[in-house]
Structures are given as C-alpha cells and as structure tokens.
Coordinates of C-alpha atoms in Angstrom, one line a residue:
M1096 CA 108.2 94.4 104.1
P1097 CA 108.3 90.9 105.3
I1098 CA 106.8 89.7 108.7
F1099 CA 106.9 86.1 109.8
V1100 CA 104.1 84.4 111.8
L1101 CA 105.5 81.7 114.0
V1102 CA 103.2 78.9 115.2
H1103 CA 104.4 77.2 118.3
R1104 CA 102.9 74.2 120.0
V1105 CA 103.2 75.2 123.7
A1106 CA 103.3 72.3 126.0
D1107 CA 102.6 72.5 129.9
S1108 CA 105.8 71.2 131.3
Q1109 CA 103.8 69.6 134.1
S1110 CA 100.5 68.3 132.7
G1111 CA 102.0 67.7 129.2
S1112 CA 98.9 69.3 127.4
S1113 CA 99.6 71.5 124.5
I1114 CA 97.9 74.4 122.5
D1115 CA 99.0 76.2 119.4
H1116 CA 100.2 79.7 119.9
A1117 CA 101.1 82.5 117.2
D1118 CA 104.1 84.8 117.5
H1119 CA 105.5 87.1 115.0
S1120 CA 108.7 88.7 114.1
E1121 CA 109.1 92.1 112.1
N1122 CA 112.2 93.6 110.5
H1123 CA 111.2 97.3 110.6
S1124 CA 111.5 98.6 114.2
E1125 CA 113.7 98.0 117.3
N1126 CA 110.7 98.8 119.5
H1127 CA 108.8 96.3 117.6
S1128 CA 111.5 93.6 118.2
E1129 CA 111.8 94.5 122.0
N1130 CA 107.9 94.1 122.4
H1131 CA 107.9 90.9 120.7
S1132 CA 110.7 89.4 122.8
E1133 CA 109.0 90.8 125.9
N1134 CA 105.6 89.4 125.1
H1135 CA 107.0 86.1 124.1
S1136 CA 109.0 85.7 127.3
A1137 CA 105.9 86.9 129.4
I1138 CA 103.9 84.1 127.9
N1139 CA 106.3 81.3 128.5
E1140 CA 107.1 82.4 132.0
A1141 CA 103.5 82.7 133.0
A1142 CA 102.6 79.4 131.8
Q1143 CA 105.7 77.5 132.6
T1144 CA 105.6 76.0 129.1
V1145 CA 108.1 74.7 126.4
A1146 CA 107.4 76.0 123.0
H1147 CA 107.9 74.0 119.9
P1148 CA 107.9 75.8 116.5
V1149 CA 105.5 73.9 114.1
A1150 CA 104.7 76.4 111.4
V1151 CA 105.7 79.7 109.7
L1152 CA 103.7 81.9 107.6
P1153 CA 105.3 84.6 105.7
V1154 CA 103.3 87.9 105.4
F1155 CA 104.3 91.2 103.3
L1156 CA 103.1 94.6 104.4
K1157 CA 102.2 96.3 101.0
G1158 CA 101.0 99.6 99.8
H1159 CA 100.4 98.4 96.4
H1160 CA 99.1 95.5 94.2
R1161 CA 102.1 94.7 92.1
G1162 CA 103.3 91.3 91.3
E1163 CA 100.3 89.5 92.8
F1164 CA 98.2 88.1 89.8
V1165 CA 94.8 87.9 92.0
F1166 CA 93.9 91.6 91.9
D1167 CA 91.6 93.6 94.3
H1168 CA 92.0 97.0 92.8
S1169 CA 88.2 97.3 92.7
W1170 CA 88.2 96.8 96.4
A1171 CA 90.6 99.6 97.0
E1172 CA 88.6 101.9 94.8
A1173 CA 85.4 101.2 96.8
Y1174 CA 87.4 102.0 100.0
A1175 CA 88.5 105.3 98.3
R1176 CA 85.0 106.3 97.1
Y1177 CA 84.1 106.2 101.0
G1178 CA 87.1 108.0 102.0
V1179 CA 88.7 104.9 103.8
D1180 CA 92.3 104.1 103.4
Y1181 CA 92.7 100.6 101.8
Y1182 CA 96.5 100.7 102.5
P1183 CA 98.4 99.1 104.2
R1184 CA 97.5 95.6 103.2
L1185 CA 98.7 92.2 104.2
V1186 CA 99.7 89.7 101.6
T1187 CA 101.1 86.1 101.6
S1188 CA 102.2 85.1 98.4
V1189 CA 105.5 84.5 96.3
P1190 CA 106.2 88.2 94.7
Y1191 CA 105.8 87.9 90.8
T1192 CA 105.0 84.1 90.8
P1193 CA 101.6 82.9 90.0
I1194 CA 102.4 79.5 91.2
T1195 CA 100.3 77.3 93.4
G1196 CA 102.2 76.1 96.4
Q1197 CA 102.7 75.8 100.2
R1198 CA 102.2 79.1 101.9
L1199 CA 102.1 77.7 105.5
W1200 CA 105.5 76.3 105.9
L1201 CA 105.5 73.2 108.3
A1202 CA 108.0 71.7 110.6
K1203 CA 109.3 68.3 109.6
G1204 CA 106.9 65.5 110.6
E1205 CA 103.9 68.0 111.1
T1206 CA 100.8 68.1 109.0
L1207 CA 98.3 70.8 108.2
T1208 CA 95.5 70.9 110.7
T1209 CA 92.7 73.2 111.5
D1210 CA 94.2 74.4 114.8
I1211 CA 97.6 75.5 112.9
I1212 CA 95.6 77.3 110.2
K1213 CA 93.3 79.2 112.9
T1214 CA 96.4 80.0 115.0
A1215 CA 98.3 81.4 112.1
I1216 CA 95.5 83.5 111.0
A1217 CA 95.1 84.8 114.4
G1218 CA 98.6 85.9 114.2
V1219 CA 97.9 87.8 111.0
D1220 CA 94.8 89.5 112.6
D1221 CA 97.2 90.8 115.5
I1222 CA 99.4 92.1 112.7
A1223 CA 96.9 93.8 111.0
Q1224 CA 95.5 95.3 114.2
Q1225 CA 99.0 96.8 115.1
V1226 CA 99.7 98.3 111.6
G1227 CA 96.3 99.3 110.8
A1228 CA 96.0 97.0 107.8
S1229 CA 92.6 96.8 105.8
S1230 CA 92.9 93.1 104.7
W1231 CA 94.8 89.8 104.3
H1232 CA 95.3 88.0 101.1
G1233 CA 96.7 84.5 100.8
L1234 CA 97.3 83.8 97.1
F1235 CA 97.8 80.8 95.1
I1236 CA 97.3 78.5 98.0
T1237 CA 97.0 74.8 97.8
P1238 CA 93.4 73.4 97.5
E1239 CA 94.1 71.7 100.8
L1240 CA 94.7 74.8 102.7
A1241 CA 91.7 76.5 101.1
K1242 CA 89.6 73.7 102.1
I1243 CA 90.5 73.7 105.6
A1244 CA 90.6 77.4 106.1
T1245 CA 87.1 78.0 104.6
A1246 CA 85.7 75.0 106.6
S1247 CA 87.3 75.9 110.0
M1248 CA 86.4 79.8 110.0
P1249 CA 83.3 81.9 109.1
T1250 CA 82.5 82.0 105.5
D1251 CA 80.2 84.1 103.3
I1252 CA 76.9 82.6 105.1
D1253 CA 77.9 84.3 108.4
I1254 CA 77.5 87.7 107.1
A1255 CA 74.0 88.2 108.2
H1256 CA 75.0 87.5 111.8
L1257 CA 78.0 89.8 111.4
L1258 CA 75.7 92.7 110.2
A1259 CA 73.1 92.1 112.9
A1260 CA 75.8 92.3 115.6
Q1261 CA 76.9 95.7 113.9
D1262 CA 73.3 97.1 113.8
N1263 CA 72.9 96.2 117.6
G1264 CA 76.0 98.3 118.4
L1265 CA 78.4 95.5 119.1
E1266 CA 81.9 95.8 117.9
S1267 CA 83.2 93.1 115.7
T1268 CA 86.3 91.3 116.5
A1269 CA 88.8 89.8 113.9
I1270 CA 87.7 86.4 114.7
D1271 CA 84.0 87.2 113.5
M1272 CA 85.4 88.1 110.2
P1273 CA 84.7 85.7 107.3
I1274 CA 87.4 84.0 105.2
L1275 CA 86.4 84.8 101.7
E1276 CA 87.6 82.5 98.9
R1277 CA 88.3 83.4 95.2
Q1278 CA 89.1 81.0 92.5
G1279 CA 90.9 81.6 89.1
C1280 CA 91.9 79.6 86.1
Q1281 CA 95.3 78.8 84.7
F1282 CA 96.4 76.3 82.0
L1283 CA 98.5 73.6 82.8
W1284 CA 100.0 71.0 80.3
Q1285 CA 100.1 67.2 81.6
N1286 CA 102.6 64.7 80.5
K1287 CA 100.0 61.9 80.5
D1288 CA 99.3 59.8 77.4
L1289 CA 95.7 58.6 78.0
L1290 CA 96.1 55.8 75.1
Q1291 CA 99.2 54.6 76.9
D1292 CA 97.8 53.8 80.2
C1293 CA 98.6 57.4 81.1
Q1294 CA 102.3 56.9 80.8
P1295 CA 104.5 60.0 80.0
F1296 CA 104.8 60.8 76.3
A1297 CA 107.6 59.1 74.4
D1298 CA 108.3 62.5 72.4
F1299 CA 106.6 65.6 71.1
E1300 CA 105.2 63.7 68.3
A1301 CA 103.3 61.4 70.6
F1302 CA 101.8 64.4 72.4
L1303 CA 100.8 65.8 68.9
A1304 CA 99.0 62.4 68.0
T1305 CA 96.6 63.0 70.9
L1306 CA 95.3 66.3 69.3
K1307 CA 92.7 66.7 66.5
A1308 CA 94.0 66.7 63.0
K1309 CA 93.6 70.4 62.4
K1310 CA 95.3 71.4 65.7
R1311 CA 98.3 69.1 64.9
K1312 CA 98.6 70.9 61.4
T1313 CA 98.4 74.2 63.0
I1314 CA 101.3 73.6 65.5
R1315 CA 103.5 71.9 62.9
A1316 CA 102.9 75.0 60.6
E1317 CA 103.9 77.4 63.5
R1318 CA 107.0 75.4 64.1
R1319 CA 107.9 75.4 60.3
K1320 CA 107.4 79.2 60.0
V1321 CA 110.0 79.7 62.9
A1322 CA 112.5 77.6 60.9
E1323 CA 111.6 79.4 57.6
Q1324 CA 112.6 82.7 59.0
G1325 CA 116.0 81.2 59.5
I1326 CA 115.6 80.9 63.3
S1327 CA 117.0 77.8 65.2
C1328 CA 116.4 77.0 68.9
Q1329 CA 118.6 75.6 71.6
R1330 CA 118.1 74.9 75.4
K1331 CA 120.7 75.2 78.0
C1332 CA 120.5 74.2 81.7
G1333 CA 122.2 75.1 85.0
D1334 CA 125.9 75.7 84.8
A1335 CA 125.8 75.6 81.2
I1336 CA 124.2 79.0 81.0
T1337 CA 126.9 81.5 80.7
D1338 CA 127.2 85.2 82.0
E1339 CA 126.9 86.2 78.4
D1340 CA 123.7 84.2 78.1
W1341 CA 122.3 85.9 81.0
K1342 CA 123.1 89.3 79.5
A1343 CA 121.5 88.3 76.3
F1344 CA 118.4 86.9 78.2
Y1345 CA 118.0 90.2 80.2
H1346 CA 118.2 92.5 77.0
C1347 CA 115.4 90.5 75.7
Y1348 CA 113.5 90.6 78.9
V1349 CA 113.7 94.4 79.1
M1350 CA 112.5 94.8 75.6
T1351 CA 109.1 93.3 76.6
Y1352 CA 108.6 96.2 78.9
A1353 CA 110.3 98.8 76.6
V1354 CA 107.7 98.2 73.8
R1355 CA 105.1 99.2 76.2
G1356 CA 107.0 102.1 77.8
Q1357 CA 107.5 100.4 81.1
Q1358 CA 110.5 99.8 83.4
P1359 CA 111.1 96.0 84.0
Y1360 CA 110.1 94.5 87.5
L1361 CA 113.2 92.6 88.0
T1362 CA 116.9 93.4 87.7
I1363 CA 119.8 91.6 86.2
D1364 CA 121.0 91.1 89.8
F1365 CA 117.9 88.9 90.5
F1366 CA 118.5 86.7 87.7
M1367 CA 122.1 86.4 88.5
A1368 CA 121.2 85.5 92.1
L1369 CA 118.9 82.6 90.5
A1370 CA 121.9 81.4 88.7
A1371 CA 124.1 81.4 91.8
T1372 CA 121.7 79.8 94.1
M1373 CA 119.5 77.4 92.2
S1374 CA 121.1 76.7 88.8
E1375 CA 120.2 73.1 89.0
H1376 CA 116.6 74.2 88.5
L1377 CA 117.1 76.5 85.4
M1378 CA 116.6 75.9 81.8
L1379 CA 117.0 78.7 79.2
A1380 CA 115.6 78.4 75.8
Q1381 CA 117.2 80.7 73.1
A1382 CA 116.3 81.6 69.7
L1383 CA 119.1 82.4 67.2
D1384 CA 119.1 83.9 63.8
A1385 CA 121.1 82.8 60.7
S1386 CA 124.3 84.5 61.9
G1387 CA 123.9 82.8 65.4
E1388 CA 123.0 85.9 67.2
I1389 CA 120.4 85.4 70.1
I1390 CA 117.3 87.3 69.3
A1391 CA 115.0 85.8 71.9
S1392 CA 115.1 84.0 75.3
S1393 CA 112.8 82.3 77.5
L1394 CA 113.6 81.3 81.2
F1395 CA 112.2 78.2 82.7
L1396 CA 112.4 76.7 86.2
Y1397 CA 111.8 73.1 87.1
D1398 CA 111.4 70.8 89.9
D1399 CA 113.6 67.6 90.4
R1400 CA 112.1 65.0 88.2
H1401 CA 111.8 62.5 91.1
S1402 CA 109.7 65.1 93.3
E1403 CA 106.1 64.6 93.7
N1404 CA 104.1 66.4 90.8
A1405 CA 107.4 67.5 89.3
T1406 CA 106.7 70.7 87.3
L1407 CA 108.3 72.9 84.7
Y1408 CA 107.5 76.6 85.2
G1409 CA 107.6 78.9 82.3
R1410 CA 108.1 82.5 83.5
Y1411 CA 110.1 85.2 81.6
W1412 CA 110.7 85.8 78.1
G1413 CA 111.5 88.5 75.5
A1414 CA 112.4 89.0 71.9
L1415 CA 114.5 91.7 70.1
G1416 CA 111.8 92.0 67.4
E1417 CA 108.7 90.6 65.8
Y1418 CA 109.0 87.2 64.5
D1419 CA 106.1 85.0 63.2
S1420 CA 105.1 82.2 65.9
L1421 CA 108.5 82.4 67.8
H1422 CA 106.7 83.2 71.1
F1423 CA 104.6 79.9 70.7
E1424 CA 107.9 78.0 69.8
L1425 CA 110.0 79.5 72.4
C1426 CA 107.8 79.7 75.5
Y1427 CA 105.4 76.4 74.8
Y1428 CA 106.8 74.0 72.4
Q1429 CA 110.4 74.1 73.6
G1430 CA 109.0 73.7 77.2
I1431 CA 106.8 70.7 76.2
E1432 CA 109.7 69.1 74.6
F1433 CA 112.0 69.6 77.7
A1434 CA 109.2 68.4 80.0
V1435 CA 109.0 65.2 77.9
E1436 CA 112.7 64.8 77.9
Q1437 CA 113.0 65.2 81.7
G1438 CA 110.0 63.2 82.5
L1439 CA 108.4 66.0 84.3
K1440 CA 104.6 65.5 85.1
Y1441 CA 103.4 69.2 84.4
F1442 CA 104.1 72.2 82.6
D1443 CA 102.8 75.6 84.1
P1444 CA 103.5 78.3 81.4
G1445 CA 102.3 81.2 83.6
T1446 CA 99.0 83.2 84.1
Q1447 CA 96.4 84.0 81.5
G1448 CA 95.9 83.3 77.8
E1449 CA 93.1 81.2 76.0
H1450 CA 95.7 80.6 73.3
K1451 CA 97.3 78.1 75.5
L1452 CA 94.1 75.9 75.2
V1453 CA 94.6 75.0 71.7
R1454 CA 98.1 73.9 72.4
G1455 CA 96.8 71.3 75.0
F1456 CA 97.1 73.3 78.2
I1457 CA 94.4 72.2 80.5
P1458 CA 92.3 74.8 82.5
T1459 CA 93.0 74.2 86.1
T1460 CA 91.5 76.0 89.3
T1461 CA 93.5 78.4 91.5
H1462 CA 92.5 79.3 94.9
S1463 CA 93.0 82.2 97.1
I1464 CA 91.7 83.3 100.3
H1465 CA 90.9 86.9 101.9
R1466 CA 90.3 88.6 105.1
I1467 CA 88.5 92.0 105.4
Y1468 CA 88.8 93.7 108.7
D1469 CA 86.1 96.5 108.2
P1470 CA 82.6 94.9 108.6
R1471 CA 81.2 97.7 106.4
F1472 CA 82.7 96.3 103.3
V1473 CA 82.6 92.6 104.1
P1474 CA 78.9 92.0 102.5
A1475 CA 79.8 93.7 99.2
I1476 CA 83.2 92.0 98.8
A1477 CA 81.7 88.5 99.9
N1478 CA 79.1 88.9 97.2
F1479 CA 81.8 89.8 94.8
C1480 CA 83.9 86.7 95.7
A1481 CA 80.7 84.4 95.4
Q1482 CA 79.8 85.7 92.0
D1483 CA 83.6 85.4 91.0
R1484 CA 83.8 81.8 91.9
E1485 CA 80.4 81.1 89.9
H1486 CA 81.7 83.0 86.8
M1487 CA 85.2 81.2 87.1
A1488 CA 83.6 77.7 87.3
Q1489 CA 81.6 78.6 83.9
Y1490 CA 84.7 80.0 82.4
R1491 CA 86.6 76.8 83.2
Q1492 CA 83.8 74.7 81.7
Q1493 CA 83.7 76.6 78.6
A1494 CA 87.5 76.6 78.4
F1495 CA 87.6 72.7 78.9
E1496 CA 84.9 72.4 75.9
A1497 CA 87.6 74.1 73.8
L1498 CA 90.4 71.8 74.4
P1499 CA 92.0 70.4 71.1
F1500 CA 92.2 66.8 72.1
N1501 CA 90.7 63.8 70.0
A1502 CA 87.9 62.0 71.7
D1503 CA 90.0 59.2 72.9
N1504 CA 92.5 61.6 74.5
M1505 CA 90.1 64.1 76.1
P1506 CA 90.8 64.2 80.0
A1507 CA 87.9 64.0 82.3
F1508 CA 86.4 67.4 83.7
D1509 CA 86.9 67.4 87.4
T1510 CA 83.8 68.8 88.9
T1511 CA 85.2 68.8 92.3
Q1512 CA 87.8 71.7 91.8

C-alpha cells in the first residue's frame, strides 16, 4: 500500500518567515482522506500561511519482506520471540530493484537539506504511529542522504540516553529514536581506462587488456564455449523488441523460478508495461541456438548516455536449459559490450555474486537507514547494525583485493565509503 509524505515549505504571508511541514496522503480509506484534508486545512487556516511543496517521500506499508534485498528477517524473529508483532512495517524503496537512487524526490530548484530530511522523517513517524508500524526502512539510498540523515538525527551513540530515560519511567517519543545505518556491497563495472587518462574503453578488447593475463584467458575461453555450443547472441533495443521477443523472454524468465519450484514475482503485463512506457531505456540480449530459436534472454535498462553517471542496469534473465558459460555471456559480457558502445559510465549487474569480481566488477558500498519505534529493541538492533557495517567494510576490502586488474589498471580503494 503506497503512502506519500509531502514536505511543504510553509511561509507566513505577513512576516515572510518559513518552516518545513510534513503532510501525507493515503489511498486506503475515505476516513483517512477526510482527516488528512481537515488537518491540512486547519494548519493553513490557523497560521494564515502559504504552503509550497518541496519534497515527496514514497512509503510502502508492508506485511512481508519480499523484493527488498536488504533483509531484516532476524529482527522480525526477535520480535516474535518476545511476542511482539513486527508487522506492519514501513519501507521506502523501489520494489524488486536493488539500485541506489533518490528516494526523497525534490521539487525543481530544491536541494537536499537537514530540515527537509528531518521533516520527511517526522511525517514517517506520524504514519508509523497511526498504523502501528514497528519500523521504517529506507533502502538503497544515496550516500548523500545517508550522511545527512545520520548526521542530523540521533544515531547509535544516543542509545545509553534512550535506555536511561526508559529506566526512569519516561516515555520515549519518535524523535528520540535513532537513525540506524546499514551498509552493503554490490559490484559495479566502470567504463574507465586508467591507461588512457580514464577515457571510456574503445571496445571489449580494450577492457580485457586491463586484466591479468590469466583472467583474460578465462573470459575468452568462456565466450568460445558459448560459440562452440552453436549459440549466437544478439541485442535489441526499444521498439525493435517485438511482442514475440517479450513472450520468449518471459518464458525464459519464468524458468528461473520453475527450476526452484517457485512462482515468478513479476507478470508478463509488468514487462509489457515497461515496453509501452519506457522502451527507449530497454535492451534485450538474446541467445539463439543453431536453428535460430531463442533459448535464453537477459533484460537490461539503461540511462540516457548524456545523463550524469549514465548506467546500464542488468535485472532479469532466464534460460530454457543448462548451457556452459551462457549466463556469463548474456548477463555480463553482452552488457559490457553494450555499455562500451553506448558510452555509458557504469554497468550495475544486480545484487550479490563474488563471481562478478573476476570479471572486472568493482565492490561498491550501498546504504540504507532504519528507524525502530520500540525502544526495547533499539540497543540490540543498533549493535547488529554497527557490527554489520564493520563486517561489510572488511568484506569490501577483501573483495577489492581479489579484483583481476593488472597493476597499472588497478583502481584506488576508496576508504571514505
């Protein structure tokens, strides 16, 4: 169930002073809508103000964890052991999409500020109180949002004060609750040739030249294995992707779940909606057998090449059978070739997978922030988050050391992330 927190800048029509104010709209009840309208009108009439929307924060009311990729199952289990309901919970994310991006949408001309973030989170706190949510989770947020949010609100170090207040019989308010940060690690390919003044690669071979000889040999061998099985690959973009292509892709996609005895998360209607609404951002890589039949497909989305940090996103794949090295070819090498051809800066192939390291994908930090509303669980969860961040930092360092680049092309490890 989607709920939208609207942040308004409320200016006094007489004095000209302004404050940020959070409002929210829900879709699940006429009563809620009426209350929302009444409250909003009362605020404006009482203050004789003019409100200008400056930001929107989408929030989902959820009773499960599916499609998130930053999992808190252990937190829910802890609640259950103490007989406390962890559901519903509030989540700000793009469902089934582990991509870092803007979660707080800003009006044109606005910049992210401490006041906007604190006001938006106050709106989330209000929703949590109304629906009885245990927590709020902002997933795959930008480093900038994570930095400002954790700097502007209580963090792990405020827990002693929180417990002391609780021991003294004082009731904690939402604003007392800390913002807890978790960090993850994903693997990102960069279209940057260090030997050519960090210019984009000229072609796939130029990228291979940056790798150690053994790794180059492995990748070339994998690509040969695909060809030796009588398999050829092709890429289609936008309107060139036909309805038959989509049907073949979905058949392959469903197979990735069927082999595990599961139902697919997404429907054919979802993918057809992508084709209808954003075809200019779609690329479909297909594998064909010797008779020309499609036996595997991989769907990518990509930014406009002229946009800042233009990225290719590898999301969904499937095959009708087991084929040696075909997954690497269709999900990684075809993507790298396309990113080079289009002049895209990055290639994000999705979450997890150390096997991406040896193919030149660089470990990159991801960020999420969390808010727990029951003070009894805050210390343990905050300790978990702190230990998790330390573990992920060590993991990222170890992953970085396993990169396959030769010495002249080894990127610098960013210790600030």
